[in-house]
PDB file of C-alpha atoms in Angstrom:
ATOM      1  CA  MET S  85     -38.450 -17.206 109.899  1.00 88.00           C
ATOM      2  CA  SER S  86     -41.164 -14.743 109.051  1.00 95.00           C
ATOM      3  CA  PHE S  87     -42.803 -13.757 105.743  1.00 97.00           C
ATOM      4  CA  ASN S  88     -44.779 -10.760 104.639  1.00 98.00           C
ATOM      5  CA  ILE S  89     -46.601 -11.779 101.447  1.00 98.00           C
ATOM      6  CA  LEU S  90     -48.863  -9.351  99.451  1.00 98.00           C
ATOM      7  CA  MET S  91     -51.310 -10.956  97.219  1.00 97.00           C
ATOM      8  CA  PHE S  92     -53.345  -9.064  94.796  1.00 95.00           C
ATOM      9  CA  GLY S  93     -55.464  -9.635  91.763  1.00 93.00           C
ATOM     10  CA  VAL S  94     -58.724  -8.570  89.752  1.00 89.00           C
ATOM     11  CA  GLY S  95     -61.952  -9.830  91.444  1.00 84.00           C
ATOM     12  CA  GLY S  96     -62.729 -13.235  90.417  1.00 82.00           C
ATOM     13  CA  GLN S  97     -59.050 -14.599  90.134  1.00 88.00           C
ATOM     14  CA  GLY S  98     -58.905 -16.303  93.358  1.00 87.00           C
ATOM     15  CA  THR S  99     -57.071 -14.028  95.405  1.00 91.00           C
ATOM     16  CA  VAL S 100     -58.778 -14.243  98.786  1.00 92.00           C
ATOM     17  CA  LEU S 101     -59.409 -18.061  98.332  1.00 94.00           C
ATOM     18  CA  SER S 102     -55.185 -18.228  97.781  1.00 96.00           C
ATOM     19  CA  SER S 103     -54.540 -16.077 100.608  1.00 96.00           C
ATOM     20  CA  ASP S 104     -56.698 -18.171 102.850  1.00 97.00           C
ATOM     21  CA  ILE S 105     -54.982 -21.358 101.919  1.00 98.00           C
ATOM     22  CA  VAL S 106     -51.448 -19.723 102.596  1.00 98.00           C
ATOM     23  CA  CYS S 107     -52.696 -18.630 106.095  1.00 97.00           C
ATOM     24  CA  GLU S 108     -54.264 -22.196 106.694  1.00 98.00           C
ATOM     25  CA  VAL S 109     -50.766 -23.978 105.381  1.00 98.00           C
ATOM     26  CA  ALA S 110     -48.718 -21.638 107.771  1.00 98.00           C
ATOM     27  CA  LEU S 111     -51.072 -22.429 111.016  1.00 98.00           C
ATOM     28  CA  GLU S 112     -51.167 -26.142 110.150  1.00 97.00           C
ATOM     29  CA  SER S 113     -47.311 -26.003 110.105  1.00 97.00           C
ATOM     30  CA  GLY S 114     -47.069 -24.503 113.460  1.00 97.00           C
ATOM     31  CA  TYR S 115     -46.760 -20.767 112.631  1.00 97.00           C
ATOM     32  CA  ASP S 116     -48.999 -17.905 113.476  1.00 98.00           C
ATOM     33  CA  ALA S 117     -50.424 -16.232 110.288  1.00 97.00           C
ATOM     34  CA  LYS S 118     -52.669 -13.162 110.190  1.00 96.00           C
ATOM     35  CA  LYS S 119     -54.269 -11.550 107.133  1.00 95.00           C
ATOM     36  CA  SER S 120     -56.312  -8.591 106.074  1.00 93.00           C
ATOM     37  CA  GLU S 121     -57.901  -7.808 102.536  1.00 86.00           C
ATOM     38  CA  ILE S 122     -59.318  -5.158 100.787  1.00 79.00           C
ATOM     39  CA  HIS S 123     -61.999  -5.650  98.036  1.00 72.00           C
ATOM     40  CA  GLY S 124     -62.168  -2.709  95.873  1.00 66.00           C
ATOM     41  CA  MET S 125     -65.244  -3.197  93.766  1.00 59.00           C
ATOM     42  CA  ALA S 126     -63.987  -6.899  93.344  1.00 53.00           C
ATOM     43  CA  GLN S 127     -67.322  -8.248  92.103  1.00 58.00           C
ATOM     44  CA  ARG S 128     -66.931  -5.833  89.204  1.00 60.00           C
ATOM     45  CA  GLY S 129     -63.457  -6.849  88.366  1.00 65.00           C
ATOM     46  CA  GLY S 130     -61.765  -4.276  90.655  1.00 78.00           C
ATOM     47  CA  SER S 131     -58.675  -4.871  92.580  1.00 84.00           C
ATOM     48  CA  VAL S 132     -58.499  -7.258  95.469  1.00 90.00           C
ATOM     49  CA  VAL S 133     -55.480  -7.216  97.839  1.00 94.00           C
ATOM     50  CA  SER S 134     -54.600  -9.659 100.791  1.00 96.00           C
ATOM     51  CA  HIS S 135     -51.844  -8.949 103.335  1.00 97.00           C
ATOM     52  CA  VAL S 136     -50.701 -12.174 104.698  1.00 98.00           C
ATOM     53  CA  ARG S 137     -48.043 -12.183 107.637  1.00 98.00           C
ATOM     54  CA  ILE S 138     -46.272 -15.289 108.942  1.00 98.00           C
ATOM     55  CA  ALA S 139     -44.213 -15.883 111.940  1.00 97.00           C
ATOM     56  CA  LYS S 140     -43.721 -17.351 115.152  1.00 96.00           C
ATOM     57  CA  LYS S 141     -45.903 -14.553 116.604  1.00 97.00           C
ATOM     58  CA  VAL S 142     -47.812 -12.028 114.281  1.00 96.00           C
ATOM     59  CA  TYR S 143     -49.182  -8.952 115.942  1.00 94.00           C
ATOM     60  CA  SER S 144     -50.632  -7.092 113.080  1.00 93.00           C
ATOM     61  CA  PRO S 145     -52.134  -8.412 109.888  1.00 94.00           C
ATOM     62  CA  VAL S 146     -50.799  -5.258 107.628  1.00 96.00           C
ATOM     63  CA  ILE S 147     -47.813  -5.083 105.901  1.00 97.00           C
ATOM     64  CA  SER S 148     -45.861  -1.804 106.165  1.00 96.00           C
ATOM     65  CA  PHE S 149     -44.795   0.090 102.945  1.00 97.00           C
ATOM     66  CA  GLY S 150     -41.238  -1.170 101.932  1.00 98.00           C
ATOM     67  CA  GLU S 151     -41.762  -4.527 103.928  1.00 98.00           C
ATOM     68  CA  ALA S 152     -43.299  -7.044 101.540  1.00 98.00           C
ATOM     69  CA  ASP S 153     -40.868 -10.441 101.420  1.00 98.00           C
ATOM     70  CA  ILE S 154     -42.946 -11.788  98.391  1.00 98.00           C
ATOM     71  CA  MET S 155     -45.504 -10.242  96.370  1.00 98.00           C
ATOM     72  CA  VAL S 156     -47.990 -12.342  94.258  1.00 98.00           C
ATOM     73  CA  SER S 157     -49.644 -10.678  91.316  1.00 97.00           C
ATOM     74  CA  PHE S 158     -52.574 -12.847  89.850  1.00 96.00           C
ATOM     75  CA  GLU S 159     -52.784 -10.345  86.904  1.00 95.00           C
ATOM     76  CA  TYR S 160     -49.863  -9.149  84.827  1.00 96.00           C
ATOM     77  CA  MET S 161     -49.883  -5.515  85.513  1.00 95.00           C
ATOM     78  CA  GLU S 162     -51.568  -5.480  88.939  1.00 94.00           C
ATOM     79  CA  PHE S 163     -48.394  -5.288  90.820  1.00 96.00           C
ATOM     80  CA  LEU S 164     -47.989  -1.706  89.537  1.00 96.00           C
ATOM     81  CA  ARG S 165     -50.436  -0.450  92.215  1.00 94.00           C
ATOM     82  CA  TYR S 166     -48.424  -2.059  94.986  1.00 96.00           C
ATOM     83  CA  MET S 167     -44.842  -0.951  94.314  1.00 97.00           C
ATOM     84  CA  GLU S 168     -44.595   1.093  97.568  1.00 98.00           C
ATOM     85  CA  TYR S 169     -44.193  -2.218  99.479  1.00 98.00           C
ATOM     86  CA  VAL S 170     -41.190  -3.477  97.428  1.00 98.00           C
ATOM     87  CA  ASN S 171     -37.541  -3.389  98.758  1.00 98.00           C
ATOM     88  CA  SER S 172     -34.458  -4.493  97.321  1.00 97.00           C
ATOM     89  CA  GLU S 173     -34.943  -8.158  98.493  1.00 98.00           C
ATOM     90  CA  THR S 174     -38.546  -8.618  97.354  1.00 98.00           C
ATOM     91  CA  LEU S 175     -39.393 -11.708  95.367  1.00 98.00           C
ATOM     92  CA  LEU S 176     -42.323 -11.696  92.732  1.00 98.00           C
ATOM     93  CA  VAL S 177     -44.598 -14.363  91.552  1.00 98.00           C
ATOM     94  CA  LEU S 178     -46.290 -12.943  88.366  1.00 98.00           C
ATOM     95  CA  ASN S 179     -49.043 -14.369  86.494  1.00 97.00           C
ATOM     96  CA  THR S 180     -48.583 -13.485  82.756  1.00 97.00           C
ATOM     97  CA  ASN S 181     -52.082 -13.408  81.965  1.00 95.00           C
ATOM     98  CA  LYS S 182     -53.255  -9.972  81.018  1.00 94.00           C
ATOM     99  CA  ILE S 183     -56.977  -8.444  81.695  1.00 90.00           C
ATOM    100  CA  PHE S 184     -57.111  -5.061  79.869  1.00 89.00           C
ATOM    101  CA  PRO S 185     -58.951  -2.517  81.496  1.00 83.00           C
ATOM    102  CA  PRO S 186     -61.728  -0.406  79.659  1.00 82.00           C
ATOM    103  CA  GLY S 187     -59.443   2.420  78.671  1.00 86.00           C
ATOM    104  CA  VAL S 188     -57.128  -0.119  76.973  1.00 89.00           C
ATOM    105  CA  LEU S 189     -60.112  -2.009  75.394  1.00 90.00           C
ATOM    106  CA  SER S 190     -61.653   1.033  74.181  1.00 92.00           C
ATOM    107  CA  GLY S 191     -58.257   1.890  72.352  1.00 92.00           C
ATOM    108  CA  LYS S 192     -57.949   5.262  74.611  1.00 93.00           C
ATOM    109  CA  GLU S 193     -55.047   4.061  76.654  1.00 91.00           C
ATOM    110  CA  GLU S 194     -51.964   1.747  76.049  1.00 91.00           C
ATOM    111  CA  TYR S 195     -51.200  -1.116  77.896  1.00 91.00           C
ATOM    112  CA  PRO S 196     -48.210  -0.215  80.151  1.00 93.00           C
ATOM    113  CA  GLU S 197     -45.704  -2.778  79.010  1.00 93.00           C
ATOM    114  CA  LYS S 198     -42.611  -0.518  79.038  1.00 95.00           C
ATOM    115  CA  ILE S 199     -43.568   0.576  82.646  1.00 96.00           C
ATOM    116  CA  ILE S 200     -44.030  -3.152  83.574  1.00 96.00           C
ATOM    117  CA  LYS S 201     -40.383  -4.114  82.085  1.00 96.00           C
ATOM    118  CA  GLN S 202     -38.843  -1.092  83.974  1.00 97.00           C
ATOM    119  CA  LYS S 203     -40.609  -1.910  87.357  1.00 98.00           C
ATOM    120  CA  LEU S 204     -39.717  -5.784  87.304  1.00 98.00           C
ATOM    121  CA  LYS S 205     -35.993  -4.761  87.589  1.00 97.00           C
ATOM    122  CA  LEU S 206     -36.700  -3.494  90.818  1.00 97.00           C
ATOM    123  CA  PHE S 207     -37.623  -7.072  92.283  1.00 98.00           C
ATOM    124  CA  LYS S 208     -34.641  -9.145  93.571  1.00 98.00           C
ATOM    125  CA  ASP S 209     -36.211 -12.123  91.412  1.00 97.00           C
ATOM    126  CA  VAL S 210     -39.416 -12.588  89.310  1.00 98.00           C
ATOM    127  CA  SER S 211     -41.167 -15.851  88.820  1.00 97.00           C
ATOM    128  CA  GLN S 212     -43.440 -15.580  85.747  1.00 97.00           C
ATOM    129  CA  ILE S 213     -45.962 -18.274  85.261  1.00 97.00           C
ATOM    130  CA  ASP S 214     -48.653 -18.741  82.641  1.00 97.00           C
ATOM    131  CA  ALA S 215     -51.448 -19.780  85.249  1.00 97.00           C
ATOM    132  CA  LEU S 216     -54.209 -19.848  82.314  1.00 96.00           C
ATOM    133  CA  LYS S 217     -52.221 -22.259  80.176  1.00 97.00           C
ATOM    134  CA  ILE S 218     -51.615 -24.356  83.306  1.00 97.00           C
ATOM    135  CA  ALA S 219     -55.216 -24.450  84.153  1.00 95.00           C
ATOM    136  CA  GLN S 220     -56.308 -25.264  80.540  1.00 95.00           C
ATOM    137  CA  GLU S 221     -54.042 -28.049  80.853  1.00 94.00           C
ATOM    138  CA  SER S 222     -55.414 -29.060  84.165  1.00 91.00           C
ATOM    139  CA  GLY S 223     -58.930 -29.404  82.678  1.00 91.00           C
ATOM    140  CA  ASN S 224     -60.672 -26.375  84.248  1.00 93.00           C
ATOM    141  CA  ILE S 225     -59.421 -22.503  83.376  1.00 92.00           C
ATOM    142  CA  LYS S 226     -61.098 -21.700  86.977  1.00 94.00           C
ATOM    143  CA  VAL S 227     -58.035 -23.101  88.920  1.00 96.00           C
ATOM    144  CA  ALA S 228     -55.579 -20.632  87.242  1.00 95.00           C
ATOM    145  CA  GLY S 229     -55.078 -19.076  90.956  1.00 95.00           C
ATOM    146  CA  MET S 230     -54.058 -22.476  92.124  1.00 97.00           C
ATOM    147  CA  ALA S 231     -51.183 -22.658  89.710  1.00 97.00           C
ATOM    148  CA  VAL S 232     -50.129 -19.318  91.050  1.00 97.00           C
ATOM    149  CA  VAL S 233     -50.199 -20.725  94.467  1.00 98.00           C
ATOM    150  CA  GLY S 234     -48.033 -23.562  93.407  1.00 98.00           C
ATOM    151  CA  ALA S 235     -45.370 -20.986  92.087  1.00 98.00           C
ATOM    152  CA  LEU S 236     -45.707 -19.366  95.557  1.00 98.00           C
ATOM    153  CA  ALA S 237     -45.484 -22.599  97.452  1.00 98.00           C
ATOM    154  CA  LYS S 238     -42.142 -23.556  96.226  1.00 96.00           C
ATOM    155  CA  MET S 239     -40.704 -20.267  97.971  1.00 97.00           C
ATOM    156  CA  LEU S 240     -41.974 -21.279 101.518  1.00 97.00           C
ATOM    157  CA  PRO S 241     -40.655 -23.870 103.776  1.00 96.00           C
ATOM    158  CA  PHE S 242     -43.860 -25.797 104.282  1.00 97.00           C
ATOM    159  CA  GLU S 243     -44.384 -29.577 103.236  1.00 97.00           C
ATOM    160  CA  LYS S 244     -46.179 -30.104  99.845  1.00 96.00           C
ATOM    161  CA  ASP S 245     -48.538 -32.470 101.575  1.00 97.00           C
ATOM    162  CA  VAL S 246     -49.854 -29.808 103.957  1.00 98.00           C
ATOM    163  CA  TRP S 247     -50.373 -27.558 100.917  1.00 98.00           C
ATOM    164  CA  LYS S 248     -52.446 -30.482  99.282  1.00 97.00           C
ATOM    165  CA  LYS S 249     -54.403 -31.310 102.190  1.00 98.00           C
ATOM    166  CA  ILE S 250     -55.501 -27.535 102.914  1.00 98.00           C
ATOM    167  CA  ILE S 251     -56.213 -27.090  99.022  1.00 98.00           C
ATOM    168  CA  GLU S 252     -58.328 -30.306  98.920  1.00 97.00           C
ATOM    169  CA  SER S 253     -60.268 -28.823 102.272  1.00 97.00           C
ATOM    170  CA  LYS S 254     -60.925 -25.655 100.601  1.00 97.00           C
ATOM    171  CA  VAL S 255     -62.025 -26.080  97.047  1.00 96.00           C
ATOM    172  CA  PRO S 256     -65.431 -27.635  95.791  1.00 96.00           C
ATOM    173  CA  PRO S 257     -65.184 -31.505  96.067  1.00 96.00           C
ATOM    174  CA  LYS S 258     -65.465 -31.937  92.043  1.00 96.00           C
ATOM    175  CA  THR S 259     -62.390 -29.456  91.482  1.00 96.00           C
ATOM    176  CA  ILE S 260     -60.202 -31.227  93.811  1.00 97.00           C
ATOM    177  CA  GLU S 261     -58.341 -33.165  90.889  1.00 96.00           C
ATOM    178  CA  SER S 262     -57.878 -29.991  88.673  1.00 96.00           C
ATOM    179  CA  ASN S 263     -56.873 -27.731  91.561  1.00 97.00           C
ATOM    180  CA  ILE S 264     -54.108 -30.243  92.737  1.00 97.00           C
ATOM    181  CA  ARG S 265     -53.058 -30.579  89.115  1.00 96.00           C
ATOM    182  CA  ALA S 266     -52.683 -26.869  88.527  1.00 97.00           C
ATOM    183  CA  PHE S 267     -50.864 -26.753  92.170  1.00 97.00           C
ATOM    184  CA  GLU S 268     -48.320 -29.272  91.184  1.00 97.00           C
ATOM    185  CA  THR S 269     -47.593 -27.787  87.661  1.00 97.00           C
ATOM    186  CA  GLY S 270     -47.250 -24.505  89.005  1.00 96.00           C
ATOM    187  CA  PHE S 271     -44.919 -25.726  91.794  1.00 97.00           C
ATOM    188  CA  ARG S 272     -42.550 -27.218  89.075  1.00 95.00           C
ATOM    189  CA  ALA S 273     -42.848 -24.152  86.803  1.00 87.00           C
TER     190      ALA S 273
END
C-alpha cells in the first residue's frame, strides 16, 4: 500500500499543519512517510503546497507529475494550479469555500467557474466539503482545515483513534474539542 497525497491551499488555511498530521498518523500506523512543502508568499495569502508520500519505505518526498493518488484542495479553485499531477485514478477532496484573488475582487477578472467544472471531470472522484460551514458549527472558524482532514481520513486505511490522538497532540489545547468536532463532521461528510 502506498499513497501520494498532494495538499494545497492559501496561506493561513492550515495546509502545513494538516500535512504534518497526515504524516504523523502514517508513522504512528507503522508506515514510512515523507513530505516536502513550498510556501509561495504564504504569509500574504499566497499558495502553499505539501507533498506527502506514504508507503512501507519512501525514498523521495516529492510526487512526480501524473502520480498523485489523492489531491486535497483547501480552497475551491486552488487545485487548478496542480493539474499536472492528476491521472485517471486521482481522487480530489475539495473545500467549496472560495477565496477571491485581487483581480476578481477588483472586477477585472472573472472567477473561473467554467474551467473548474471542466477540470473536475478529470478526477476519478471528487469529495466536496463545505469546511467553513462545518467549522462554524464546530464553534471555531479556524478549524476548517480539520474538516478537510476528516474528509481525507476516510480515504486512508488508518484508525480514527490514531487521527484523533495526533490531532490532539498538534493543535493548541483550548482548540482540541472544536478541532475534533470538525474532523468528525468532515469524516462523516
